[in-house]
PDB file of C-alpha atoms in Angstrom:
ATOM      1  CA  MET A   1     194.751  71.510 128.377  1.00  0.00           C
ATOM      2  CA  ARG A   2     194.845  75.533 127.958  1.00  0.00           C
ATOM      3  CA  ALA A   3     197.702  75.704 131.046  1.00  0.00           C
ATOM      4  CA  GLY A   4     200.933  73.801 131.663  1.00  0.00           C
ATOM      5  CA  VAL A   5     201.231  71.808 134.715  1.00  0.00           C
ATOM      6  CA  PRO A   6     203.981  72.261 137.522  1.00  0.00           C
ATOM      7  CA  GLN A   7     207.623  71.324 136.514  1.00  0.00           C
ATOM      8  CA  GLY A   8     208.286  67.753 137.784  1.00  0.00           C
ATOM      9  CA  SER A   9     204.632  66.305 137.847  1.00  0.00           C
ATOM     10  CA  VAL A  10     204.092  63.231 137.129  1.00  0.00           C
ATOM     11  CA  LEU A  11     201.391  63.289 134.472  1.00  0.00           C
ATOM     12  CA  GLY A  12     203.403  66.282 132.564  1.00  0.00           C
ATOM     13  CA  PRO A  13     205.893  63.747 130.436  1.00  0.00           C
ATOM     14  CA  THR A  14     202.660  61.685 129.738  1.00  0.00           C
ATOM     15  CA  LEU A  15     200.568  64.342 128.350  1.00  0.00           C
ATOM     16  CA  TRP A  16     203.441  65.426 126.405  1.00  0.00           C
ATOM     17  CA  ASN A  17     203.996  62.180 124.774  1.00  0.00           C
ATOM     18  CA  ILE A  18     200.355  61.733 124.188  1.00  0.00           C
ATOM     19  CA  GLY A  19     200.337  64.972 122.368  1.00  0.00           C
ATOM     20  CA  TYR A  20     203.531  64.897 120.488  1.00  0.00           C
ATOM     21  CA  ASP A  21     203.055  61.550 119.454  1.00  0.00           C
ATOM     22  CA  SER A  22     201.501  62.778 116.234  1.00  0.00           C
ATOM     23  CA  ILE A  23     204.798  64.382 114.836  1.00  0.00           C
ATOM     24  CA  LEU A  24     205.896  60.849 114.901  1.00  0.00           C
ATOM     25  CA  GLN A  25     203.188  58.991 113.480  1.00  0.00           C
ATOM     26  CA  GLU A  26     202.585  60.946 110.356  1.00  0.00           C
ATOM     27  CA  GLY A  27     204.704  59.727 107.418  1.00  0.00           C
ATOM     28  CA  THR A  28     208.008  61.113 106.476  1.00  0.00           C
ATOM     29  CA  GLU A  29     209.398  61.815 103.194  1.00  0.00           C
ATOM     30  CA  VAL A  30     211.799  59.271 101.241  1.00  0.00           C
ATOM     31  CA  GLY A  31     215.332  59.192 103.301  1.00  0.00           C
ATOM     32  CA  CYS A  32     214.411  61.333 106.050  1.00  0.00           C
ATOM     33  CA  GLN A  33     213.547  60.195 109.604  1.00  0.00           C
ATOM     34  CA  ILE A  34     212.136  62.243 112.702  1.00  0.00           C
ATOM     35  CA  ILE A  35     213.421  61.055 116.137  1.00  0.00           C
ATOM     36  CA  CYS A  36     211.930  62.902 119.451  1.00  0.00           C
ATOM     37  CA  TYR A  37     213.770  63.099 122.741  1.00  0.00           C
ATOM     38  CA  ALA A  38     210.909  65.539 125.066  1.00  0.00           C
ATOM     39  CA  ASP A  39     210.712  68.310 123.370  1.00  0.00           C
ATOM     40  CA  ASP A  40     213.683  68.264 121.324  1.00  0.00           C
ATOM     41  CA  THR A  41     212.776  67.223 117.733  1.00  0.00           C
ATOM     42  CA  LEU A  42     215.603  65.979 115.460  1.00  0.00           C
ATOM     43  CA  VAL A  43     214.937  65.513 111.285  1.00  0.00           C
ATOM     44  CA  LEU A  44     217.612  63.448 109.666  1.00  0.00           C
ATOM     45  CA  ALA A  45     217.993  63.552 105.548  1.00  0.00           C
ATOM     46  CA  ILE A  46     220.374  61.014 103.889  1.00  0.00           C
ATOM     47  CA  ALA A  47     221.526  61.372 100.054  1.00  0.00           C
ATOM     48  CA  ASP A  48     224.025  61.004  97.827  1.00  0.00           C
ATOM     49  CA  SER A  49     224.963  64.446  97.490  1.00  0.00           C
ATOM     50  CA  VAL A  50     224.825  67.196  99.395  1.00  0.00           C
ATOM     51  CA  ALA A  51     222.343  68.959  97.290  1.00  0.00           C
ATOM     52  CA  GLY A  52     219.751  66.131  97.401  1.00  0.00           C
ATOM     53  CA  ALA A  53     219.961  65.941 101.382  1.00  0.00           C
ATOM     54  CA  THR A  54     219.029  69.417 101.655  1.00  0.00           C
ATOM     55  CA  ALA A  55     216.442  69.265  99.717  1.00  0.00           C
ATOM     56  CA  ARG A  56     215.204  66.312 101.417  1.00  0.00           C
ATOM     57  CA  VAL A  57     215.524  67.987 105.085  1.00  0.00           C
ATOM     58  CA  ASN A  58     213.824  71.178 104.113  1.00  0.00           C
ATOM     59  CA  LEU A  59     211.086  69.563 103.001  1.00  0.00           C
ATOM     60  CA  GLN A  60     211.081  67.492 105.612  1.00  0.00           C
ATOM     61  CA  VAL A  61     211.554  70.191 108.387  1.00  0.00           C
ATOM     62  CA  GLY A  62     208.837  72.119 106.710  1.00  0.00           C
ATOM     63  CA  LEU A  63     206.392  69.507 107.182  1.00  0.00           C
ATOM     64  CA  VAL A  64     207.336  69.101 110.867  1.00  0.00           C
ATOM     65  CA  VAL A  65     206.867  73.012 111.524  1.00  0.00           C
ATOM     66  CA  ASN A  66     203.251  72.763 110.255  1.00  0.00           C
ATOM     67  CA  ARG A  67     202.581  69.990 112.662  1.00  0.00           C
ATOM     68  CA  ILE A  68     203.912  71.446 115.383  1.00  0.00           C
ATOM     69  CA  LYS A  69     202.063  74.542 114.596  1.00  0.00           C
ATOM     70  CA  ARG A  70     198.730  72.395 114.736  1.00  0.00           C
ATOM     71  CA  LEU A  71     199.463  71.514 118.250  1.00  0.00           C
ATOM     72  CA  GLY A  72     199.596  74.913 119.083  1.00  0.00           C
ATOM     73  CA  LEU A  73     203.200  75.303 119.750  1.00  0.00           C
ATOM     74  CA  THR A  74     205.777  77.244 118.006  1.00  0.00           C
ATOM     75  CA  VAL A  75     209.344  75.995 116.889  1.00  0.00           C
ATOM     76  CA  SER A  76     212.453  78.410 118.148  1.00  0.00           C
ATOM     77  CA  ALA A  77     214.147  78.950 114.850  1.00  0.00           C
ATOM     78  CA  SER A  78     217.128  80.620 117.375  1.00  0.00           C
ATOM     79  CA  LYS A  79     217.869  77.167 119.109  1.00  0.00           C
ATOM     80  CA  THR A  80     217.894  75.350 115.997  1.00  0.00           C
ATOM     81  CA  GLU A  81     221.102  73.849 114.768  1.00  0.00           C
ATOM     82  CA  ALA A  82     222.321  72.106 111.555  1.00  0.00           C
ATOM     83  CA  VAL A  83     225.360  69.788 110.839  1.00  0.00           C
ATOM     84  CA  LEU A  84     226.363  68.228 107.731  1.00  0.00           C
ATOM     85  CA  PHE A  85     228.160  64.943 108.273  1.00  0.00           C
ATOM     86  CA  HIS A  86     230.157  63.397 105.673  1.00  0.00           C
ATOM     87  CA  ARG A  87     233.270  60.822 105.439  1.00  0.00           C
ATOM     88  CA  ARG A  88     235.231  62.911 103.033  1.00  0.00           C
ATOM     89  CA  LYS A  89     238.841  63.450 103.974  1.00  0.00           C
ATOM     90  CA  ARG A  90     239.255  66.922 101.804  1.00  0.00           C
ATOM     91  CA  ARG A  91     237.720  70.087 103.299  1.00  0.00           C
ATOM     92  CA  MET A  92     234.112  70.942 102.662  1.00  0.00           C
ATOM     93  CA  ASP A  93     234.336  74.952 103.773  1.00  0.00           C
ATOM     94  CA  ASN A  94     232.712  75.816 100.284  1.00  0.00           C
ATOM     95  CA  LEU A  95     229.672  73.423 100.671  1.00  0.00           C
ATOM     96  CA  GLN A  96     227.657  75.203 103.229  1.00  0.00           C
ATOM     97  CA  PRO A  97     223.886  74.019 102.523  1.00  0.00           C
ATOM     98  CA  ILE A  98     221.307  76.305 104.509  1.00  0.00           C
ATOM     99  CA  VAL A  99     218.167  74.701 106.282  1.00  0.00           C
ATOM    100  CA  ILE A 100     214.931  76.958 106.561  1.00  0.00           C
ATOM    101  CA  VAL A 101     213.139  76.813 110.057  1.00  0.00           C
ATOM    102  CA  ASP A 102     209.641  78.697 109.847  1.00  0.00           C
ATOM    103  CA  GLY A 103     211.376  81.037 107.706  1.00  0.00           C
ATOM    104  CA  GLU A 104     214.583  81.480 108.890  1.00  0.00           C
ATOM    105  CA  CYS A 105     218.009  80.354 107.294  1.00  0.00           C
ATOM    106  CA  ILE A 106     219.801  78.126 109.676  1.00  0.00           C
ATOM    107  CA  GLN A 107     223.773  77.996 108.466  1.00  0.00           C
ATOM    108  CA  THR A 108     224.994  74.376 108.984  1.00  0.00           C
ATOM    109  CA  GLY A 109     228.081  74.463 111.381  1.00  0.00           C
ATOM    110  CA  ALA A 110     231.427  72.767 112.295  1.00  0.00           C
ATOM    111  CA  SER A 111     229.513  70.646 115.339  1.00  0.00           C
ATOM    112  CA  MET A 112     226.016  70.435 117.180  1.00  0.00           C
ATOM    113  CA  ARG A 113     225.153  69.497 120.574  1.00  0.00           C
ATOM    114  CA  TYR A 114     222.289  66.531 120.891  1.00  0.00           C
ATOM    115  CA  LEU A 115     220.902  65.864 124.514  1.00  0.00           C
ATOM    116  CA  GLY A 116     224.628  66.569 125.907  1.00  0.00           C
ATOM    117  CA  VAL A 117     226.618  65.200 123.342  1.00  0.00           C
ATOM    118  CA  MET A 118     228.423  67.236 120.827  1.00  0.00           C
ATOM    119  CA  LEU A 119     228.223  65.894 117.480  1.00  0.00           C
ATOM    120  CA  ASP A 120     230.785  67.182 114.835  1.00  0.00           C
ATOM    121  CA  SER A 121     230.324  66.425 110.925  1.00  0.00           C
ATOM    122  CA  LYS A 122     232.767  63.709 110.702  1.00  0.00           C
ATOM    123  CA  MET A 123     232.038  61.931 114.231  1.00  0.00           C
ATOM    124  CA  THR A 124     235.190  62.135 115.727  1.00  0.00           C
ATOM    125  CA  PHE A 125     233.965  63.588 118.979  1.00  0.00           C
ATOM    126  CA  LYS A 126     236.821  66.341 119.162  1.00  0.00           C
ATOM    127  CA  ALA A 127     234.153  69.058 119.892  1.00  0.00           C
ATOM    128  CA  HIS A 128     232.723  66.758 122.622  1.00  0.00           C
ATOM    129  CA  PHE A 129     236.141  66.527 124.289  1.00  0.00           C
ATOM    130  CA  ASP A 130     237.037  70.305 124.463  1.00  0.00           C
ATOM    131  CA  PHE A 131     233.682  70.618 125.703  1.00  0.00           C
ATOM    132  CA  VAL A 132     233.677  68.033 128.314  1.00  0.00           C
ATOM    133  CA  GLU A 133     237.385  69.522 129.425  1.00  0.00           C
ATOM    134  CA  GLY A 134     235.824  72.977 129.806  1.00  0.00           C
ATOM    135  CA  LYS A 135     232.737  71.411 131.878  1.00  0.00           C
ATOM    136  CA  ILE A 136     235.404  69.366 133.629  1.00  0.00           C
ATOM    137  CA  SER A 137     237.404  72.226 134.654  1.00  0.00           C
ATOM    138  CA  ARG A 138     234.593  74.194 135.746  1.00  0.00           C
ATOM    139  CA  VAL A 139     233.205  71.777 137.933  1.00  0.00           C
ATOM    140  CA  SER A 140     237.168  71.102 139.224  1.00  0.00           C
ATOM    141  CA  ARG A 141     237.404  74.390 140.462  1.00  0.00           C
ATOM    142  CA  ALA A 142     234.084  74.739 142.099  1.00  0.00           C
ATOM    143  CA  LEU A 143     234.538  71.562 143.966  1.00  0.00           C
ATOM    144  CA  GLY A 144     238.202  71.811 144.138  1.00  0.00           C
ATOM    145  CA  ARG A 145     237.993  74.595 147.160  1.00  0.00           C
ATOM    146  CA  LEU A 146     235.799  72.277 149.366  1.00  0.00           C
ATOM    147  CA  MET A 147     238.979  69.783 148.927  1.00  0.00           C
ATOM    148  CA  PRO A 148     242.088  71.639 149.898  1.00  0.00           C
ATOM    149  CA  ASN A 149     245.198  69.339 150.204  1.00  0.00           C
ATOM    150  CA  LEU A 150     246.026  70.089 153.502  1.00  0.00           C
ATOM    151  CA  ARG A 151     243.259  68.891 156.200  1.00  0.00           C
ATOM    152  CA  GLY A 152     239.899  69.177 154.756  1.00  0.00           C
ATOM    153  CA  PRO A 153     237.346  65.871 153.999  1.00  0.00           C
ATOM    154  CA  GLY A 154     238.518  62.092 154.057  1.00  0.00           C
ATOM    155  CA  GLU A 155     238.973  59.952 151.593  1.00  0.00           C
ATOM    156  CA  VAL A 156     235.034  58.790 151.594  1.00  0.00           C
ATOM    157  CA  LYS A 157     233.927  62.271 150.811  1.00  0.00           C
ATOM    158  CA  ARG A 158     236.781  63.118 148.346  1.00  0.00           C
ATOM    159  CA  ARG A 159     235.728  60.070 146.467  1.00  0.00           C
ATOM    160  CA  LEU A 160     232.040  61.561 146.247  1.00  0.00           C
ATOM    161  CA  TYR A 161     233.714  64.251 144.674  1.00  0.00           C
ATOM    162  CA  ALA A 162     235.418  62.095 142.087  1.00  0.00           C
ATOM    163  CA  ASN A 163     232.153  60.781 141.167  1.00  0.00           C
ATOM    164  CA  VAL A 164     230.830  64.007 140.618  1.00  0.00           C
ATOM    165  CA  ILE A 165     233.759  64.537 138.039  1.00  0.00           C
ATOM    166  CA  LEU A 166     233.623  61.097 136.075  1.00  0.00           C
ATOM    167  CA  SER A 167     229.519  61.198 135.748  1.00  0.00           C
ATOM    168  CA  VAL A 168     230.593  64.455 133.684  1.00  0.00           C
ATOM    169  CA  ALA A 169     233.253  62.526 131.904  1.00  0.00           C
ATOM    170  CA  LEU A 170     231.835  59.793 131.074  1.00  0.00           C
ATOM    171  CA  TYR A 171     228.445  60.788 130.068  1.00  0.00           C
ATOM    172  CA  GLY A 172     227.387  59.215 126.371  1.00  0.00           C
ATOM    173  CA  ALA A 173     230.535  56.865 126.803  1.00  0.00           C
ATOM    174  CA  PRO A 174     229.022  54.260 124.489  1.00  0.00           C
ATOM    175  CA  ILE A 175     229.021  56.745 121.716  1.00  0.00           C
ATOM    176  CA  TRP A 176     232.210  58.142 122.043  1.00  0.00           C
ATOM    177  CA  CYS A 177     234.197  55.906 123.569  1.00  0.00           C
ATOM    178  CA  ASP A 178     235.622  53.917 120.368  1.00  0.00           C
ATOM    179  CA  ALA A 179     236.809  57.759 119.317  1.00  0.00           C
ATOM    180  CA  LEU A 180     238.588  58.270 122.726  1.00  0.00           C
ATOM    181  CA  THR A 181     240.295  54.971 122.396  1.00  0.00           C
ATOM    182  CA  ALA A 182     241.447  55.640 118.819  1.00  0.00           C
ATOM    183  CA  SER A 183     242.592  59.418 119.652  1.00  0.00           C
ATOM    184  CA  ARG A 184     245.740  59.405 122.006  1.00  0.00           C
ATOM    185  CA  ARG A 185     245.288  63.239 122.075  1.00  0.00           C
ATOM    186  CA  ASN A 186     241.993  62.939 122.898  1.00  0.00           C
ATOM    187  CA  ARG A 187     243.222  60.719 125.396  1.00  0.00           C
ATOM    188  CA  GLU A 188     245.610  62.768 127.083  1.00  0.00           C
ATOM    189  CA  LYS A 189     243.455  65.884 126.978  1.00  0.00           C
ATOM    190  CA  LEU A 190     241.067  64.190 129.505  1.00  0.00           C
ATOM    191  CA  ASP A 191     243.515  62.426 131.354  1.00  0.00           C
ATOM    192  CA  ARG A 192     245.376  65.661 132.158  1.00  0.00           C
ATOM    193  CA  LEU A 193     242.004  66.655 134.113  1.00  0.00           C
ATOM    194  CA  ILE A 194     241.516  63.018 135.838  1.00  0.00           C
ATOM    195  CA  LYS A 195     245.417  63.558 137.260  1.00  0.00           C
ATOM    196  CA  VAL A 196     243.962  66.975 138.912  1.00  0.00           C
ATOM    197  CA  MET A 197     240.897  64.946 140.169  1.00  0.00           C
ATOM    198  CA  ASN A 198     243.190  62.169 141.969  1.00  0.00           C
ATOM    199  CA  LEU A 199     245.389  64.591 143.529  1.00  0.00           C
ATOM    200  CA  ARG A 200     242.403  65.807 144.994  1.00  0.00           C
ATOM    201  CA  VAL A 201     241.270  62.186 146.219  1.00  0.00           C
ATOM    202  CA  ILE A 202     244.116  61.322 147.520  1.00  0.00           C
ATOM    203  CA  SER A 203     245.662  64.580 148.536  1.00  0.00           C
ATOM    204  CA  ALA A 204     249.023  64.205 146.752  1.00  0.00           C
ATOM    205  CA  TYR A 205     251.517  66.615 145.180  1.00  0.00           C
ATOM    206  CA  ARG A 206     251.845  67.666 141.285  1.00  0.00           C
ATOM    207  CA  THR A 207     254.703  65.548 140.543  1.00  0.00           C
ATOM    208  CA  VAL A 208     253.095  62.056 141.333  1.00  0.00           C
ATOM    209  CA  SER A 209     252.461  60.604 138.117  1.00  0.00           C
ATOM    210  CA  LEU A 210     249.295  59.567 136.526  1.00  0.00           C
ATOM    211  CA  GLU A 211     249.437  55.739 136.970  1.00  0.00           C
ATOM    212  CA  ALA A 212     250.904  55.933 140.314  1.00  0.00           C
ATOM    213  CA  LEU A 213     248.182  58.522 141.372  1.00  0.00           C
ATOM    214  CA  SER A 214     245.248  55.920 139.625  1.00  0.00           C
ATOM    215  CA  ILE A 215     246.283  53.040 141.694  1.00  0.00           C
ATOM    216  CA  ILE A 216     246.274  54.599 144.878  1.00  0.00           C
ATOM    217  CA  ALA A 217     243.083  56.339 144.251  1.00  0.00           C
ATOM    218  CA  ARG A 218     241.599  52.941 142.747  1.00  0.00           C
ATOM    219  CA  ILE A 219     240.075  54.644 139.880  1.00  0.00           C
ATOM    220  CA  PRO A 220     240.787  53.127 136.676  1.00  0.00           C
ATOM    221  CA  PRO A 221     242.161  55.255 133.535  1.00  0.00           C
ATOM    222  CA  LEU A 222     239.150  56.799 131.958  1.00  0.00           C
ATOM    223  CA  HIS A 223     239.237  54.756 128.359  1.00  0.00           C
ATOM    224  CA  PHE A 224     238.798  51.810 130.666  1.00  0.00           C
ATOM    225  CA  LEU A 225     235.745  53.167 132.085  1.00  0.00           C
ATOM    226  CA  ALA A 226     234.022  54.560 129.083  1.00  0.00           C
ATOM    227  CA  ALA A 227     234.664  51.352 127.350  1.00  0.00           C
ATOM    228  CA  THR A 228     233.225  49.031 130.134  1.00  0.00           C
ATOM    229  CA  ARG A 229     230.209  51.685 129.849  1.00  0.00           C
ATOM    230  CA  LYS A 230     229.752  50.715 125.828  1.00  0.00           C
ATOM    231  CA  ARG A 231     230.155  46.878 126.775  1.00  0.00           C
ATOM    232  CA  VAL A 232     227.428  46.807 129.551  1.00  0.00           C
ATOM    233  CA  TYR A 233     225.213  48.813 127.544  1.00  0.00           C
ATOM    234  CA  ILE A 234     225.484  46.868 124.627  1.00  0.00           C
ATOM    235  CA  ARG A 235     225.098  43.636 126.768  1.00  0.00           C
ATOM    236  CA  THR A 236     222.112  44.909 128.485  1.00  0.00           C
ATOM    237  CA  MET A 237     220.531  46.328 125.536  1.00  0.00           C
ATOM    238  CA  ASP A 238     220.639  42.742 123.800  1.00  0.00           C
ATOM    239  CA  LEU A 239     218.955  41.682 126.566  1.00  0.00           C
ATOM    240  CA  ARG A 240     216.096  44.142 126.342  1.00  0.00           C
ATOM    241  CA  ASN A 241     215.576  43.424 122.861  1.00  0.00           C
ATOM    242  CA  SER A 242     215.508  39.505 123.894  1.00  0.00           C
ATOM    243  CA  ASP A 243     212.761  40.456 126.328  1.00  0.00           C
ATOM    244  CA  LEU A 244     215.315  38.561 128.888  1.00  0.00           C
ATOM    245  CA  TRP A 245     216.343  41.506 131.193  1.00  0.00           C
ATOM    246  CA  THR A 246     216.392  41.314 134.540  1.00  0.00           C
ATOM    247  CA  LYS A 247     217.400  43.247 137.659  1.00  0.00           C
ATOM    248  CA  GLU A 248     219.735  40.220 138.537  1.00  0.00           C
ATOM    249  CA  SER A 249     221.023  39.671 134.971  1.00  0.00           C
ATOM    250  CA  ALA A 250     221.676  43.591 134.610  1.00  0.00           C
ATOM    251  CA  THR A 251     224.003  43.322 137.898  1.00  0.00           C
ATOM    252  CA  ALA A 252     225.769  40.545 136.838  1.00  0.00           C
ATOM    253  CA  ILE A 253     226.706  41.958 133.294  1.00  0.00           C
ATOM    254  CA  ARG A 254     228.158  44.863 135.312  1.00  0.00           C
ATOM    255  CA  LYS A 255     230.017  42.905 137.727  1.00  0.00           C
ATOM    256  CA  ALA A 256     231.496  40.752 134.870  1.00  0.00           C
ATOM    257  CA  GLU A 257     232.442  43.602 132.835  1.00  0.00           C
ATOM    258  CA  THR A 258     233.904  45.297 135.683  1.00  0.00           C
ATOM    259  CA  LEU A 259     236.608  42.240 136.409  1.00  0.00           C
ATOM    260  CA  ILE A 260     237.076  42.465 132.741  1.00  0.00           C
ATOM    261  CA  MET A 261     238.280  46.014 133.224  1.00  0.00           C
ATOM    262  CA  ARG A 262     240.415  45.400 136.035  1.00  0.00           C
ATOM    263  CA  ARG A 263     242.383  42.588 134.358  1.00  0.00           C
ATOM    264  CA  GLN A 264     242.932  44.755 131.538  1.00  0.00           C
ATOM    265  CA  TRP A 265     244.141  47.448 133.583  1.00  0.00           C
ATOM    266  CA  GLU A 266     246.262  44.994 135.645  1.00  0.00           C
ATOM    267  CA  ILE A 267     247.571  44.027 132.385  1.00  0.00           C
ATOM    268  CA  ARG A 268     248.479  47.636 131.480  1.00  0.00           C
ATOM    269  CA  LEU A 269     250.285  48.160 134.643  1.00  0.00           C
ATOM    270  CA  SER A 270     252.746  45.034 134.221  1.00  0.00           C
ATOM    271  CA  LYS A 271     254.385  47.188 131.337  1.00  0.00           C
ATOM    272  CA  PRO A 272     257.942  47.693 132.510  1.00  0.00           C
ATOM    273  CA  LEU A 273     258.430  51.406 131.123  1.00  0.00           C
ATOM    274  CA  LEU A 274     255.273  52.788 132.588  1.00  0.00           C
ATOM    275  CA  ALA A 275     255.598  55.435 135.035  1.00  0.00           C
ATOM    276  CA  GLY A 276     254.935  54.577 138.790  1.00  0.00           C
ATOM    277  CA  ALA A 277     257.500  51.611 139.309  1.00  0.00           C
ATOM    278  CA  ARG A 278     257.684  51.820 142.918  1.00  0.00           C
ATOM    279  CA  ILE A 279     253.820  52.048 143.230  1.00  0.00           C
ATOM    280  CA  ARG A 280     253.342  49.409 140.932  1.00  0.00           C
ATOM    281  CA  ASP A 281     255.662  46.610 142.589  1.00  0.00           C
ATOM    282  CA  ALA A 282     254.281  47.428 145.732  1.00  0.00           C
ATOM    283  CA  VAL A 283     250.451  47.062 144.629  1.00  0.00           C
ATOM    284  CA  LEU A 284     250.506  44.610 142.021  1.00  0.00           C
ATOM    285  CA  PRO A 285     251.137  41.673 143.952  1.00  0.00           C
ATOM    286  CA  ASN A 286     247.856  42.198 145.634  1.00  0.00           C
ATOM    287  CA  PHE A 287     245.906  44.114 143.016  1.00  0.00           C
ATOM    288  CA  ALA A 288     242.591  42.820 143.627  1.00  0.00           C
ATOM    289  CA  ALA A 289     242.427  43.107 147.366  1.00  0.00           C
ATOM    290  CA  TRP A 290     243.947  46.732 147.150  1.00  0.00           C
ATOM    291  CA  LEU A 291     240.941  47.547 144.814  1.00  0.00           C
ATOM    292  CA  ASN A 292     238.501  46.039 147.017  1.00  0.00           C
ATOM    293  CA  ARG A 293     239.784  47.160 150.423  1.00  0.00           C
ATOM    294  CA  LYS A 294     237.242  49.040 152.652  1.00  0.00           C
ATOM    295  CA  HIS A 295     239.122  49.718 155.494  1.00  0.00           C
ATOM    296  CA  GLY A 296     241.874  52.742 155.973  1.00  0.00           C
ATOM    297  CA  GLY A 297     242.032  55.573 154.309  1.00  0.00           C
ATOM    298  CA  VAL A 298     244.797  57.492 152.054  1.00  0.00           C
ATOM    299  CA  ALA A 299     243.579  61.109 152.228  1.00  0.00           C
TER     300      ALA A 299
END
């Protein structure tokens, strides 16, 4: 082909996969792996030392760049990122390996963005949560102008607004949910943003507690939603790997995990020292009925 195809074409991705597949089919160096998604190419190198990993990745990157050039394509070194993943507790500022991409030197950074997820050197996902915090803030400000607390849209439309925020917040949840659960600081950071979202959904005052807002808005805490998505993903992948996946089985998994998540949320709300006692006491006796209600509105 000497010309591209229009964006969104049905044939385009297939032609790309056929042409680019040669990058993956050719061999890799010892300790190296190549992962491709669309036109994003990731090169991984594992070694017992930083010097060994650097040597391996530079050798593999050079081979990959040459293969890409043989296809008549070019590599954008300016968009290339590199990170040194390690488990050492001490700082490694003195170790800054350089990756050479098409003759240009790429310094390793503290984190990199891959397929919308920020990966840091110790896989704590702190950089990702900071990134999500900024993104949710921007989306909330943009949508908040359409959702004033006084008058404005009803609950159904406000829940659509909430779903937009949640889709941003929960992107890649199966990857980072354990890090969110383990870090109170990260949970509190995202909970502040989710509280603003819940305020908009039910048109409440800022003084209302997050627990009360979550109950009235019928939106579980973010770490519960993230853990549910991870469990659904793991169970679904197990079915796919066993060739047992069906649409019905996937639906059954989602329903079962949702019930588990709601039960976990109910147990959490039963703790006596939690905020929003009056709301909790009023709703908990009929918690399932409240979550499943199809009538009325709160906005």
